[in-house]
PDB file of C-alpha atoms and ligand atoms in Angstrom:
ATOM      1  CA  UNK A   1       0.378 -12.884   5.844  1.00 96.00           C
ATOM      2  CA  UNK A   2       1.361 -11.327   2.522  1.00 98.00           C
ATOM      3  CA  UNK A   3       4.189  -8.842   2.536  1.00 98.00           C
ATOM      4  CA  UNK A   4       4.283  -5.883   0.136  1.00 98.00           C
ATOM      5  CA  UNK A   5       7.744  -4.251  -0.016  1.00 98.00           C
ATOM      6  CA  UNK A   6       7.341  -0.467  -0.399  1.00 98.00           C
ATOM      7  CA  UNK A   7       9.575   0.911  -3.131  1.00 98.00           C
ATOM      8  CA  UNK A   8       9.650   4.303  -1.417  1.00 98.00           C
ATOM      9  CA  UNK A   9      12.716   3.119   0.500  1.00 98.00           C
ATOM     10  CA  UNK A  10      14.363   1.372  -2.464  1.00 98.00           C
ATOM     11  CA  UNK A  11      17.414   2.831  -4.201  1.00 96.00           C
ATOM     12  CA  UNK A  12      15.974   5.163  -6.849  1.00 96.00           C
ATOM     13  CA  UNK A  13      19.302   5.175  -8.696  1.00 96.00           C
ATOM     14  CA  UNK A  14      18.486   1.670  -9.828  1.00 95.00           C
ATOM     15  CA  UNK A  15      15.111   0.207  -8.972  1.00 96.00           C
ATOM     16  CA  UNK A  16      15.812  -2.857 -11.077  1.00 96.00           C
ATOM     17  CA  UNK A  17      18.807  -3.789  -8.932  1.00 96.00           C
ATOM     18  CA  UNK A  18      16.729  -3.275  -5.778  1.00 96.00           C
ATOM     19  CA  UNK A  19      13.911  -5.458  -7.035  1.00 97.00           C
ATOM     20  CA  UNK A  20      15.783  -8.398  -8.519  1.00 97.00           C
ATOM     21  CA  UNK A  21      16.868 -10.127  -5.276  1.00 97.00           C
ATOM     22  CA  UNK A  22      13.300  -9.898  -3.981  1.00 98.00           C
ATOM     23  CA  UNK A  23      11.866 -11.291  -7.195  1.00 98.00           C
ATOM     24  CA  UNK A  24      14.347 -14.161  -6.982  1.00 97.00           C
ATOM     25  CA  UNK A  25      13.113 -14.743  -3.420  1.00 96.00           C
ATOM     26  CA  UNK A  26       9.589 -15.156  -4.804  1.00 97.00           C
ATOM     27  CA  UNK A  27       8.019 -11.780  -3.883  1.00 98.00           C
ATOM     28  CA  UNK A  28       5.423 -10.896  -6.512  1.00 98.00           C
ATOM     29  CA  UNK A  29       3.593  -7.928  -4.998  1.00 98.00           C
ATOM     30  CA  UNK A  30       5.039  -4.424  -4.502  1.00 98.00           C
ATOM     31  CA  UNK A  31       3.621  -1.298  -2.845  1.00 99.00           C
ATOM     32  CA  UNK A  32       3.983   1.959  -4.787  1.00 98.00           C
ATOM     33  CA  UNK A  33       3.498   5.193  -2.816  1.00 98.00           C
ATOM     34  CA  UNK A  34       2.221   8.022  -4.966  1.00 98.00           C
ATOM     35  CA  UNK A  35       2.198  11.521  -3.455  1.00 98.00           C
ATOM     36  CA  UNK A  36       1.119  14.933  -4.699  1.00 98.00           C
ATOM     37  CA  UNK A  37       2.827  17.403  -2.349  1.00 98.00           C
ATOM     38  CA  UNK A  38      -0.651  18.531  -1.270  1.00 98.00           C
ATOM     39  CA  UNK A  39      -2.488  15.746   0.566  1.00 98.00           C
ATOM     40  CA  UNK A  40       0.921  14.867   2.028  1.00 98.00           C
ATOM     41  CA  UNK A  41       3.990  17.128   2.323  1.00 98.00           C
ATOM     42  CA  UNK A  42       6.130  15.058  -0.024  1.00 98.00           C
ATOM     43  CA  UNK A  43       6.343  13.977  -3.682  1.00 98.00           C
ATOM     44  CA  UNK A  44       7.587  10.568  -4.761  1.00 97.00           C
ATOM     45  CA  UNK A  45       6.957   9.283  -8.290  1.00 97.00           C
ATOM     46  CA  UNK A  46       4.009   8.790 -10.595  1.00 97.00           C
ATOM     47  CA  UNK A  47       2.783   7.164 -13.806  1.00 97.00           C
ATOM     48  CA  UNK A  48       5.984   7.531 -15.903  1.00 97.00           C
ATOM     49  CA  UNK A  49       8.070   5.590 -13.367  1.00 98.00           C
ATOM     50  CA  UNK A  50       5.326   3.015 -12.862  1.00 98.00           C
ATOM     51  CA  UNK A  51       5.008   2.580 -16.637  1.00 98.00           C
ATOM     52  CA  UNK A  52       8.713   1.714 -16.807  1.00 98.00           C
ATOM     53  CA  UNK A  53       8.381  -0.733 -13.929  1.00 98.00           C
ATOM     54  CA  UNK A  54       5.350  -2.308 -15.585  1.00 98.00           C
ATOM     55  CA  UNK A  55       7.177  -2.872 -18.855  1.00 98.00           C
ATOM     56  CA  UNK A  56      10.299  -4.188 -17.097  1.00 97.00           C
ATOM     57  CA  UNK A  57       8.389  -6.501 -14.755  1.00 98.00           C
ATOM     58  CA  UNK A  58       5.154  -7.654 -16.417  1.00 98.00           C
ATOM     59  CA  UNK A  59       4.886 -10.624 -14.043  1.00 98.00           C
ATOM     60  CA  UNK A  60       4.685  -8.541 -10.829  1.00 98.00           C
ATOM     61  CA  UNK A  61       1.644  -7.146  -9.038  1.00 98.00           C
ATOM     62  CA  UNK A  62       1.618  -3.429  -8.264  1.00 98.00           C
ATOM     63  CA  UNK A  63      -0.278  -1.912  -5.360  1.00 99.00           C
ATOM     64  CA  UNK A  64      -0.618   1.866  -5.837  1.00 99.00           C
ATOM     65  CA  UNK A  65      -1.293   3.781  -2.617  1.00 99.00           C
ATOM     66  CA  UNK A  66      -2.591   7.173  -3.708  1.00 98.00           C
ATOM     67  CA  UNK A  67      -1.672   9.854  -1.152  1.00 98.00           C
ATOM     68  CA  UNK A  68      -3.181  12.548  -3.337  1.00 98.00           C
ATOM     69  CA  UNK A  69      -5.935  15.139  -2.986  1.00 98.00           C
ATOM     70  CA  UNK A  70      -7.574  14.223  -6.318  1.00 98.00           C
ATOM     71  CA  UNK A  71      -7.133  10.565  -7.376  1.00 98.00           C
ATOM     72  CA  UNK A  72      -9.045  11.174 -10.613  1.00 98.00           C
ATOM     73  CA  UNK A  73      -6.088  13.159 -11.990  1.00 97.00           C
ATOM     74  CA  UNK A  74      -3.930  10.026 -12.207  1.00 97.00           C
ATOM     75  CA  UNK A  75      -6.389   7.162 -11.898  1.00 98.00           C
ATOM     76  CA  UNK A  76      -6.907   6.475 -15.588  1.00 98.00           C
ATOM     77  CA  UNK A  77      -3.187   6.620 -16.474  1.00 98.00           C
ATOM     78  CA  UNK A  78      -2.509   4.093 -13.701  1.00 98.00           C
ATOM     79  CA  UNK A  79      -5.350   1.835 -14.783  1.00 98.00           C
ATOM     80  CA  UNK A  80      -4.145   1.954 -18.357  1.00 98.00           C
ATOM     81  CA  UNK A  81      -0.602   1.104 -17.308  1.00 98.00           C
ATOM     82  CA  UNK A  82      -2.135  -1.832 -15.462  1.00 98.00           C
ATOM     83  CA  UNK A  83      -1.712  -1.819 -11.695  1.00 98.00           C
ATOM     84  CA  UNK A  84      -3.449  -4.626  -9.822  1.00 98.00           C
ATOM     85  CA  UNK A  85      -4.440  -2.664  -6.701  1.00 99.00           C
ATOM     86  CA  UNK A  86      -5.310   0.984  -6.091  1.00 98.00           C
ATOM     87  CA  UNK A  87      -6.035   2.473  -2.693  1.00 98.00           C
ATOM     88  CA  UNK A  88      -7.538   5.884  -1.965  1.00 98.00           C
ATOM     89  CA  UNK A  89      -7.760   7.856   1.259  1.00 98.00           C
ATOM     90  CA  UNK A  90     -10.983   8.468   3.103  1.00 98.00           C
ATOM     91  CA  UNK A  91      -9.815  11.877   4.337  1.00 98.00           C
ATOM     92  CA  UNK A  92     -10.180  13.581   0.951  1.00 98.00           C
ATOM     93  CA  UNK A  93     -13.296  14.746  -0.877  1.00 96.00           C
ATOM     94  CA  UNK A  94     -13.615  11.255  -2.317  1.00 97.00           C
ATOM     95  CA  UNK A  95     -15.371  10.854  -5.674  1.00 97.00           C
ATOM     96  CA  UNK A  96     -15.948   7.266  -4.681  1.00 98.00           C
ATOM     97  CA  UNK A  97     -18.584   6.231  -7.205  1.00 98.00           C
ATOM     98  CA  UNK A  98     -16.512   7.376 -10.175  1.00 98.00           C
ATOM     99  CA  UNK A  99     -13.339   5.773  -8.800  1.00 98.00           C
ATOM    100  CA  UNK A 100     -15.177   2.503  -8.146  1.00 98.00           C
ATOM    101  CA  UNK A 101     -16.616   2.454 -11.668  1.00 98.00           C
ATOM    102  CA  UNK A 102     -13.243   3.046 -13.306  1.00 98.00           C
ATOM    103  CA  UNK A 103     -11.512   0.368 -11.219  1.00 98.00           C
ATOM    104  CA  UNK A 104     -14.278  -2.111 -12.058  1.00 98.00           C
ATOM    105  CA  UNK A 105     -13.965  -1.300 -15.728  1.00 98.00           C
ATOM    106  CA  UNK A 106     -10.259  -2.226 -15.658  1.00 98.00           C
ATOM    107  CA  UNK A 107     -10.604  -5.136 -13.223  1.00 98.00           C
ATOM    108  CA  UNK A 108      -8.374  -3.419 -10.652  1.00 98.00           C
ATOM    109  CA  UNK A 109      -8.914  -4.069  -6.954  1.00 98.00           C
ATOM    110  CA  UNK A 110      -9.881  -1.004  -4.937  1.00 99.00           C
ATOM    111  CA  UNK A 111      -8.853  -0.307  -1.338  1.00 98.00           C
ATOM    112  CA  UNK A 112      -9.942   2.312   1.163  1.00 98.00           C
ATOM    113  CA  UNK A 113      -7.228   3.905   3.337  1.00 98.00           C
ATOM    114  CA  UNK A 114      -7.654   5.150   6.896  1.00 98.00           C
ATOM    115  CA  UNK A 115      -5.138   7.541   8.435  1.00 98.00           C
ATOM    116  CA  UNK A 116      -4.152   6.677  12.028  1.00 98.00           C
ATOM    117  CA  UNK A 117      -6.675   9.087  13.551  1.00 98.00           C
ATOM    118  CA  UNK A 118      -9.593   8.348  11.203  1.00 98.00           C
ATOM    119  CA  UNK A 119     -12.467   6.437  12.798  1.00 98.00           C
ATOM    120  CA  UNK A 120     -13.629   3.176  11.196  1.00 98.00           C
ATOM    121  CA  UNK A 121     -17.225   4.441  11.178  1.00 97.00           C
ATOM    122  CA  UNK A 122     -16.277   7.200   8.738  1.00 97.00           C
ATOM    123  CA  UNK A 123     -15.981   4.655   5.925  1.00 97.00           C
ATOM    124  CA  UNK A 124     -18.983   2.476   6.851  1.00 96.00           C
ATOM    125  CA  UNK A 125     -21.035   3.392   3.801  1.00 97.00           C
ATOM    126  CA  UNK A 126     -18.201   2.463   1.423  1.00 98.00           C
ATOM    127  CA  UNK A 127     -16.848  -0.762   2.885  1.00 98.00           C
ATOM    128  CA  UNK A 128     -19.189  -3.040   0.995  1.00 97.00           C
ATOM    129  CA  UNK A 129     -17.865  -1.630  -2.277  1.00 98.00           C
ATOM    130  CA  UNK A 130     -14.134  -2.060  -1.669  1.00 98.00           C
ATOM    131  CA  UNK A 131     -11.896  -5.098  -2.093  1.00 98.00           C
ATOM    132  CA  UNK A 132      -9.493  -4.324   0.754  1.00 99.00           C
ATOM    133  CA  UNK A 133      -8.806  -1.808   3.512  1.00 99.00           C
ATOM    134  CA  UNK A 134      -5.455  -0.193   4.290  1.00 99.00           C
ATOM    135  CA  UNK A 135      -4.877   0.992   7.857  1.00 99.00           C
ATOM    136  CA  UNK A 136      -2.076   3.550   8.200  1.00 99.00           C
ATOM    137  CA  UNK A 137       0.078   3.111  11.295  1.00 98.00           C
ATOM    138  CA  UNK A 138       1.937   6.408  10.652  1.00 98.00           C
ATOM    139  CA  UNK A 139       0.947   9.764   9.180  1.00 98.00           C
ATOM    140  CA  UNK A 140       1.331   9.222   5.412  1.00 98.00           C
ATOM    141  CA  UNK A 141       4.081  10.966   3.470  1.00 98.00           C
ATOM    142  CA  UNK A 142       7.391   9.490   4.584  1.00 98.00           C
ATOM    143  CA  UNK A 143       9.026   6.124   5.123  1.00 98.00           C
ATOM    144  CA  UNK A 144      10.981   5.280   8.243  1.00 98.00           C
ATOM    145  CA  UNK A 145       8.510   6.614  10.827  1.00 98.00           C
ATOM    146  CA  UNK A 146       7.662   5.044  14.168  1.00 98.00           C
ATOM    147  CA  UNK A 147       4.781   2.569  14.323  1.00 98.00           C
ATOM    148  CA  UNK A 148       1.697   3.743  16.241  1.00 98.00           C
ATOM    149  CA  UNK A 149       0.483   0.582  18.040  1.00 95.00           C
ATOM    150  CA  UNK A 150      -2.913   2.162  18.793  1.00 96.00           C
ATOM    151  CA  UNK A 151      -3.927   1.443  15.190  1.00 98.00           C
ATOM    152  CA  UNK A 152      -4.223  -2.265  15.978  1.00 98.00           C
ATOM    153  CA  UNK A 153      -7.199  -1.571  18.221  1.00 97.00           C
ATOM    154  CA  UNK A 154      -9.156  -0.699  15.060  1.00 98.00           C
ATOM    155  CA  UNK A 155      -8.814  -4.183  13.587  1.00 98.00           C
ATOM    156  CA  UNK A 156     -11.581  -5.911  15.575  1.00 97.00           C
ATOM    157  CA  UNK A 157     -14.027  -3.102  14.886  1.00 97.00           C
ATOM    158  CA  UNK A 158     -13.201  -3.168  11.192  1.00 98.00           C
ATOM    159  CA  UNK A 159     -13.436  -6.960  11.057  1.00 98.00           C
ATOM    160  CA  UNK A 160     -16.970  -6.843  12.447  1.00 97.00           C
ATOM    161  CA  UNK A 161     -18.100  -4.875   9.379  1.00 97.00           C
ATOM    162  CA  UNK A 162     -15.623  -5.939   6.678  1.00 98.00           C
ATOM    163  CA  UNK A 163     -14.580  -9.445   5.648  1.00 98.00           C
ATOM    164  CA  UNK A 164     -11.937  -8.711   2.971  1.00 98.00           C
ATOM    165  CA  UNK A 165      -8.168  -8.365   3.394  1.00 98.00           C
ATOM    166  CA  UNK A 166      -6.879  -5.746   5.847  1.00 98.00           C
ATOM    167  CA  UNK A 167      -3.515  -4.218   4.975  1.00 99.00           C
ATOM    168  CA  UNK A 168      -1.294  -2.220   7.326  1.00 99.00           C
ATOM    169  CA  UNK A 169       1.310   0.360   6.296  1.00 99.00           C
ATOM    170  CA  UNK A 170       3.934   2.295   8.228  1.00 98.00           C
ATOM    171  CA  UNK A 171       6.590   1.441  10.780  1.00 98.00           C
ATOM    172  CA  UNK A 172       6.379  -2.334  10.319  1.00 98.00           C
ATOM    173  CA  UNK A 173       9.549  -4.071  11.526  1.00 98.00           C
ATOM    174  CA  UNK A 174      10.823  -7.409  12.790  1.00 98.00           C
ATOM    175  CA  UNK A 175       9.967  -6.472  16.394  1.00 98.00           C
ATOM    176  CA  UNK A 176       6.301  -5.670  15.820  1.00 98.00           C
ATOM    177  CA  UNK A 177       5.316  -8.039  12.973  1.00 98.00           C
ATOM    178  CA  UNK A 178       4.160 -10.769  15.331  1.00 98.00           C
ATOM    179  CA  UNK A 179       1.833  -8.424  17.205  1.00 98.00           C
ATOM    180  CA  UNK A 180       0.513  -7.014  13.901  1.00 98.00           C
ATOM    181  CA  UNK A 181      -0.352 -10.408  12.460  1.00 98.00           C
ATOM    182  CA  UNK A 182      -1.791 -11.614  15.789  1.00 98.00           C
ATOM    183  CA  UNK A 183      -4.118  -8.588  15.725  1.00 98.00           C
ATOM    184  CA  UNK A 184      -5.626  -9.865  12.463  1.00 98.00           C
ATOM    185  CA  UNK A 185      -3.739  -7.998   9.719  1.00 98.00           C
ATOM    186  CA  UNK A 186      -3.605  -9.977   6.439  1.00 98.00           C
ATOM    187  CA  UNK A 187      -1.252  -7.883   4.305  1.00 98.00           C
ATOM    188  CA  UNK A 188       1.684  -5.807   5.548  1.00 98.00           C
ATOM    189  CA  UNK A 189       3.633  -3.085   3.769  1.00 98.00           C
ATOM    190  CA  UNK A 190       7.253  -2.576   4.724  1.00 98.00           C
ATOM    191  CA  UNK A 191       9.717  -0.074   3.271  1.00 98.00           C
ATOM    192  CA  UNK A 192      12.712   0.974   5.332  1.00 98.00           C
ATOM    193  CA  UNK A 193      13.021  -2.275   7.302  1.00 98.00           C
ATOM    194  CA  UNK A 194      13.432  -4.202   4.050  1.00 98.00           C
ATOM    195  CA  UNK A 195      15.351  -1.850   1.784  1.00 98.00           C
ATOM    196  CA  UNK A 196      17.673  -0.352   4.398  1.00 97.00           C
ATOM    197  CA  UNK A 197      18.734  -3.789   5.610  1.00 98.00           C
ATOM    198  CA  UNK A 198      21.975  -5.418   4.469  1.00 97.00           C
ATOM    199  CA  UNK A 199      20.071  -8.211   2.729  1.00 98.00           C
ATOM    200  CA  UNK A 200      16.471  -7.311   1.790  1.00 98.00           C
ATOM    201  CA  UNK A 201      15.563 -10.844   0.668  1.00 98.00           C
ATOM    202  CA  UNK A 202      16.861 -12.276   3.938  1.00 98.00           C
ATOM    203  CA  UNK A 203      14.856  -9.649   5.881  1.00 98.00           C
ATOM    204  CA  UNK A 204      11.683 -10.784   4.138  1.00 97.00           C
ATOM    205  CA  UNK A 205      12.542 -14.358   5.039  1.00 97.00           C
ATOM    206  CA  UNK A 206      12.888 -13.262   8.662  1.00 98.00           C
ATOM    207  CA  UNK A 207       9.479 -11.571   8.518  1.00 98.00           C
ATOM    208  CA  UNK A 208       7.985 -14.806   7.218  1.00 96.00           C
ATOM    209  CA  UNK A 209       9.725 -16.949   9.802  1.00 96.00           C
ATOM    210  CA  UNK A 210       8.610 -14.684  12.656  1.00 95.00           C
ATOM    211  CA  UNK A 211       4.905 -15.113  11.969  1.00 93.00           C
TER     212      UNK A 211
HETATM  213  C1  LIG B   1       4.216   6.248   4.086  1.00 61.25           C
HETATM  214  C2  LIG B   1       4.010   5.209   3.027  1.00 61.25           C
HETATM  215  C3  LIG B   1       4.556   3.893   3.339  1.00 61.25           C
HETATM  216  C4  LIG B   1       6.049   3.845   3.564  1.00 61.25           C
HETATM  217  C5  LIG B   1       6.283   2.814   4.611  1.00 61.25           C
HETATM  218  O1  LIG B   1       3.570   7.384   3.693  1.00 61.25           O
HETATM  219  O2  LIG B   1       2.632   5.058   2.762  1.00 61.25           O
HETATM  220  O3  LIG B   1       4.168   2.920   2.382  1.00 61.25           O
HETATM  221  O4  LIG B   1       6.791   3.509   2.425  1.00 61.25           O
HETATM  222  O5  LIG B   1       7.605   2.856   4.967  1.00 61.25           O
HETATM  223  P1  LIG B   1       8.143   2.248   6.325  1.00 61.25           P
HETATM  224  O6  LIG B   1       7.926   0.780   6.259  1.00 61.25           O
HETATM  225  O7  LIG B   1       9.575   2.651   6.319  1.00 61.25           O
HETATM  226  O8  LIG B   1       7.357   2.893   7.453  1.00 61.25           O
HETATM  227 ZN1  LIG B   2       2.042   3.365   1.490  1.00 61.25          ZN
END
C-alpha cells in the first residue's frame, strides 16, 4: 500500500509546516485536490499554489486530482509546473484523447476517476490508455466525509479489466484501512485522518502498521 496524504485537510496558513514532519517520516507522494466550484460545489487551490509547492519541494511527487468540469483549462499549466500524476473524472464531457496526448508529452501519469455511483463499465473503452484508476468512496468536493463501503465491491470487477494501480479516496481512516487494502486497493488517499490528528507522521505510521 502507498499512502497519499491529501493537502486539502492541511493547515493552509503554513503548508510547509504541515508537510515537513511527513517528509521527515519518508512520505514522498502527496494528493492535491483541485476544484472549480462547478463540477463540485467547492473551490480549493490551483496552479499558483502548486507552483510554490513544486519550487519548495522539488523532491516530492504530486498527484493532482482534477475535480473540474474542463481539465484542459488547467492541464498545461500543471504539466509545465511538473506534477507526476493527474487524474480526471469520467463524469464530465471528457476530452480524453487530448488529455492523454498532453500527459504523454510531459511524461505525466494519467488516472481515471470514478465517482461512488459511476459504473466500472462506463470507463471500459479508456482503461487501456490510463496508468491508474481512482475510485471515490465519497462524493467529491469536501474532506472529512463518511466512507461508503459499497465502493469496495467495484474492485474485483475493475481488476478483471485493469491491471494497473487502483487508488481510493475519501473517508479512509484507521478503522477501515485493513478492509480497504484487503479488497485490493494499492494506493490510498487520506486527508482529515492524517492532518487533523495530533501527530500526522505517527498516524501514517499507524496506517502502515495496520496493513
Ligand atoms: C474529496 C477529495 C479528497 C479529500 C479526502 O473531494 O477528493 O481527496 O481530501 O479527504 P478525507 O480523507 O478527509 O475524506
Ligand atoms: Zn481527492
